[in-house]
Amino acid sequence: MSDARADASPAGRRRAGRARTRLVLGVLLADARRHRLVFLTTLLGVAVGIAVVVAIRLSSQAALESFRGTFVSLTGRATHQLTAIEPMDPARLLELRRAPGVLAVDPVVAATLVVPAASPEAEREAAHRIRPVLSDARGPRALRLVGIDPFQAGPFLELDAEALGEAADGRLFERMMCEPGLVAADRSTLASLGLPDGGDLHVEGPHGPLVLHAVAIDEPRLAAGNPPFLLADIATAQDALGLGDRVLRYDLVLDGDGSDLPLRKGERLDRPERRGERADTMTEAFRTNLQCLGFLAVLVGAFLAFNMAQFAVTRRRTLLGRLRCLGCPGRDLVRGVLAEAALLGVAGGVLGVAGGALLARGMVADVALTVSTLYGPTDGVPVPHLDAVTAAAAIGVGVLATVAASVLPARAAGRVAPIAVAQGASRDGPAPAWLPLLLLALGVLSLVPSGSAAILPAISVLCVLLATATAMPRLLGFVVRHLPRGPVTSLAAGRIERTLGRTGAAAGALVMPLAMTVAIVVMVDSFRAEVSTWTDAVLGADVYAKPLHLELAPETAALSPELVAEFEALPEVLAVDRLRLWEDPRRAPFLVAGARLEMIKRRGSLRVLEGPPLDVIVPRLLDGEALVSEPLANRRGLHPGDTLVLPGRDGDAPVTVAAVFQDFSFDRGYVLLSEDEFVRRLGEIPVRSAALLLREGEDPAALADALAARHPDVEFTTVARLRDEVMAAFHDTFAITWVLAGISTALALVGIVTALLCLHLERRHELGVLRALGARLSVVLRMLAVEAAVIMGTAALAALPAGLALAWILVAVVNTRSFGWSFPMAVDPQALLLLSAMALGASLVAVAVPWTLVRRTPPARLLETRR
Amino acid sequence: MNPPSVAAACRLVRKVYGRGETAAVALDGVDVALRSGEMVALTGPSGSGKSTLLHLLGAMDVPDAGEVEVAGRILGALDDEDASAFRNRHVGFVFQFFHLIESLTAVENVALPARLLGLAEPDANARALDLLRRVGVAQLSERFPDQLSGGQRQRVAVARALVNDPVLVLADEPTGNLDHAAGGEVLELLATLGKERDVAILVATHDPLVTRRADREIRLLDGKVVAPS
Ligand SMILES: Nc1ncnc2c1ncn2[C@@H]1O[C@H](COP(=O)(O)OP(=O)(O)O)[C@@H](O)[C@H]1O
Ligand SMILES: [Mg+2]
């Protein structure tokens, strides 16, 4: 038959091949039109998978972008920034200007202020929310006041200086210098505060309320920060922040690298960070975890698309065989099939991108909640935007998955002898047995290097998941062979056995999210249990006091010395512990805290992970040693007796580690010093919060209420409430985890149901035969139920050990490596309940859909679908 | 010997597929009666309504008008439960494409209707083996359908149709997929076993062999019964 072709020219042969490929594609598409339900199901499977990929990317992009706004600065062309622990002398300006290599200097004062909520109710409501995680228009709002010297600022502002100069009747800078209290903000910022055209702005400064006069200008960059910027003359800013004439930062344009610039003690010269750099460092662990979860959804999605494409080919092997019988070469057949798969990928991709953009809108609030719980307030719920790169990448993933899925079955169909296919056997077998074993070995191997790279544990997680998924066909085969033989069970078993490859693949798509859910539930439960005991152990005081807007304006919110003195004088109070915190304003490797150690001394509220007993630690702390929290110790490899260099107002100086303690409050970790040592190193940094220890028999709630009535700008919390807050914040941290786990489970359910539906549609005639032999509907129902129970039950059984293994990886490897937290694994029976519920739910749907179809179709019609 | 009783009958049966413009009248006022022990050939060009008539007689579908009576029961009045039980107990099917369950062995396929009827596995298998012996493929009883030739598969299907001692066997082009010799053998089996067990057999067919072997012929044309040519 190839003789006729042999004498054609190569070009002619290629043309003929292309024509045949198009012909095959046409036949396949005609078949798709005939089996619309199957085709739409396939398309839906691909689309849902892609939608999840898109939704995760868009929503996390939006949430992280809004958080990144926190670190937007107006540094402009500054090459360096000079900062010190304490505010700097204004006379430095002249010294700096005269220093060699300095081309320009600008003194800067920048800090966060709070605009209180419009009404006391809104204020209370905001305070009652566990954390002001998402600031909204009704609650208190933060603004970033940036004071500059307009004469010096020219080269520094990342703003259009001329446009600014022309704003406010062409005299903005002039007016800023002449009118004390004048600030400029973007019109949108002021509009959100109810002052679209500017006006009096009531704000909360570090020393009480004050009024600024706001002028609206049109400079969107001022609104790009989180919180948004208020631009002012440096004198106005110094006034508002109570700095006198001192300066917080000098922005510099230097000729060289600044190594020859003479520095005073405690001063630091750094390059300004690129936009978002710091946000990226801070959120690295979070992003890695999100990416892993996202990748899981992608994996399930791709697996689903894979599944569907494989179905499309396997289902039509008879059709393909007939084309072979008619003389179509296998090569053209394979090409036609792949062309159809690509079309499916594109169509599913486009649908998925649209669906994903919608889904992202629903998800973004949860992502933002997690981001802001972990790292600080985001300004409202961010809005996800679909970008061309994401859309193209998603469609690419769709095409890749469907085409890759079709290659093997298409080639198999292309190779099969026409006569064999014409007989219509549509058996398919399981994946090779070595594949899951290989994946498992890979998974174990990638745990061996103990570096801090988060990518290896993630690979390990994926390998375990894929190993479980690819083992499903063989597991199913095993279960099916050991079913008790009865007419109904053997029918069900036979149906599974003959399509082991595809049924197994569908079960594999289900087992991945089931296992992942088990793992996440176990991990979060273990984590929660540990955080709960930790909270009990370390909350040693009775009443806690902190400034009302601490979270919104952490640098400026403080408890005044008078207030702390008032606490100490209260007759109910036995002792007051007070906490001072210092965070490096430029890079944030860790926090430094100073405390009176009253809680540790009197109530023993410290969980030491490594080091001597408390009665040994306390005197050492008083002697100037430090406690290091677990995440920091893990990251730096610190143990008791090691030293750590801390910045100080007299320059960097080492400190000896007395012990490593457990802490879940800062994932970056912190160093705890005695108050005296802290002040010696860093100066009189204001008291951030206070903890009141009451005398025996005093009522904490009554005291908290009484104090709250007297001091409306301070939040008083009892230990019970604080405990709830900690647990609620813990819960919020996992908001997105649950959403993603839920989505991939839903995805898998769609997958398994569509897969079983496709199998069902393919084998409908078999039910027709059964009905012709007189099988009652209840027999058919029982058979479908046994079938579903076997598939889901096997998936659930496999998901359990896989889930526990994954939980172990998450607990023992991922958490310690990427967050630095360790805790024992605790298995709650809840996880098992959840697993059974999910498997049961899947089974019910998997039975209900074909059952409804069978019930509505007369037996004669079921038979007709055969040929 | 008692006079042969009426095993199955259709009275003024009408069946229309679809609605409106696309409606196709498959059967239009069909009257037929089948007596126990007789083999009737149902002939007519393709699309004349043969399969539809078989489906109605087998309680696989319901007529739009008229009455179908089999083994003394009006089928239109049966709900699904009863219709299923009725098919299982009283009707046997033989199809052109065999329609054996691919995952079951030959003996399991034959035993299946008996098991659905409620027989225990050994009893059902014994009956099935007996019938497989009668149709001459007992030695292949443990084979799966895809390990059998077309003729062998159809013998298994004939055995399956008879396993519950039905009053009526409905065969839709049973020789359509077989060569002349195999078709003849299957037909011969159907005829002998039908006579032996007093079963009424209706064979929808194009095969002149069937028409010759049958006791009589009913001819359909465009959904109506016409005189045999
Ligand atoms: N499910 C159906 N839907 C619509 N029309 C049908 C259906 N089944 C059969 N028909 C039509 O009914 C008529 C009789 O069909 P059938 O009984 O299968 O004929 P035969 O078996 O004699 O070839 C034909 O015109 C056919 O097109
Ligand atoms: Mg027909």
PDB file of C-alpha atoms in Angstrom, chain A residues 541-543 572-575 603 692-696 698-701 703:
ATOM      1  CA  ALA A 541       0.661  37.894  83.655  1.00  0.00           C
ATOM      2  CA  ASP A 542      -2.960  38.705  84.449  1.00  0.00           C
ATOM      3  CA  VAL A 543      -3.650  41.858  82.443  1.00  0.00           C
ATOM      4  CA  GLU A 572      -3.879  45.454  93.003  1.00  0.00           C
ATOM      5  CA  VAL A 573      -0.620  45.143  91.125  1.00  0.00           C
ATOM      6  CA  LEU A 574       2.186  42.981  92.396  1.00  0.00           C
ATOM      7  CA  ALA A 575       4.633  43.718  89.613  1.00  0.00           C
ATOM      8  CA  ARG A 603       5.673  32.929  87.229  1.00  0.00           C
ATOM      9  CA  LEU A 692       0.510  43.393  84.915  1.00  0.00           C
ATOM     10  CA  LEU A 693       0.923  40.691  87.555  1.00  0.00           C
ATOM     11  CA  LEU A 694      -1.816  41.015  90.159  1.00  0.00           C
ATOM     12  CA  ARG A 695      -1.760  40.150  93.812  1.00  0.00           C
ATOM     13  CA  GLU A 696      -3.462  36.954  94.991  1.00  0.00           C
ATOM     14  CA  GLU A 698      -7.550  40.277  92.604  1.00  0.00           C
ATOM     15  CA  ASP A 699      -9.946  40.131  89.652  1.00  0.00           C
ATOM     16  CA  PRO A 700      -8.111  40.707  86.338  1.00  0.00           C
ATOM     17  CA  ALA A 701     -11.302  41.368  84.332  1.00  0.00           C
ATOM     18  CA  LEU A 703      -9.137  45.775  86.718  1.00  0.00           C
TER      19      LEU A 703
END
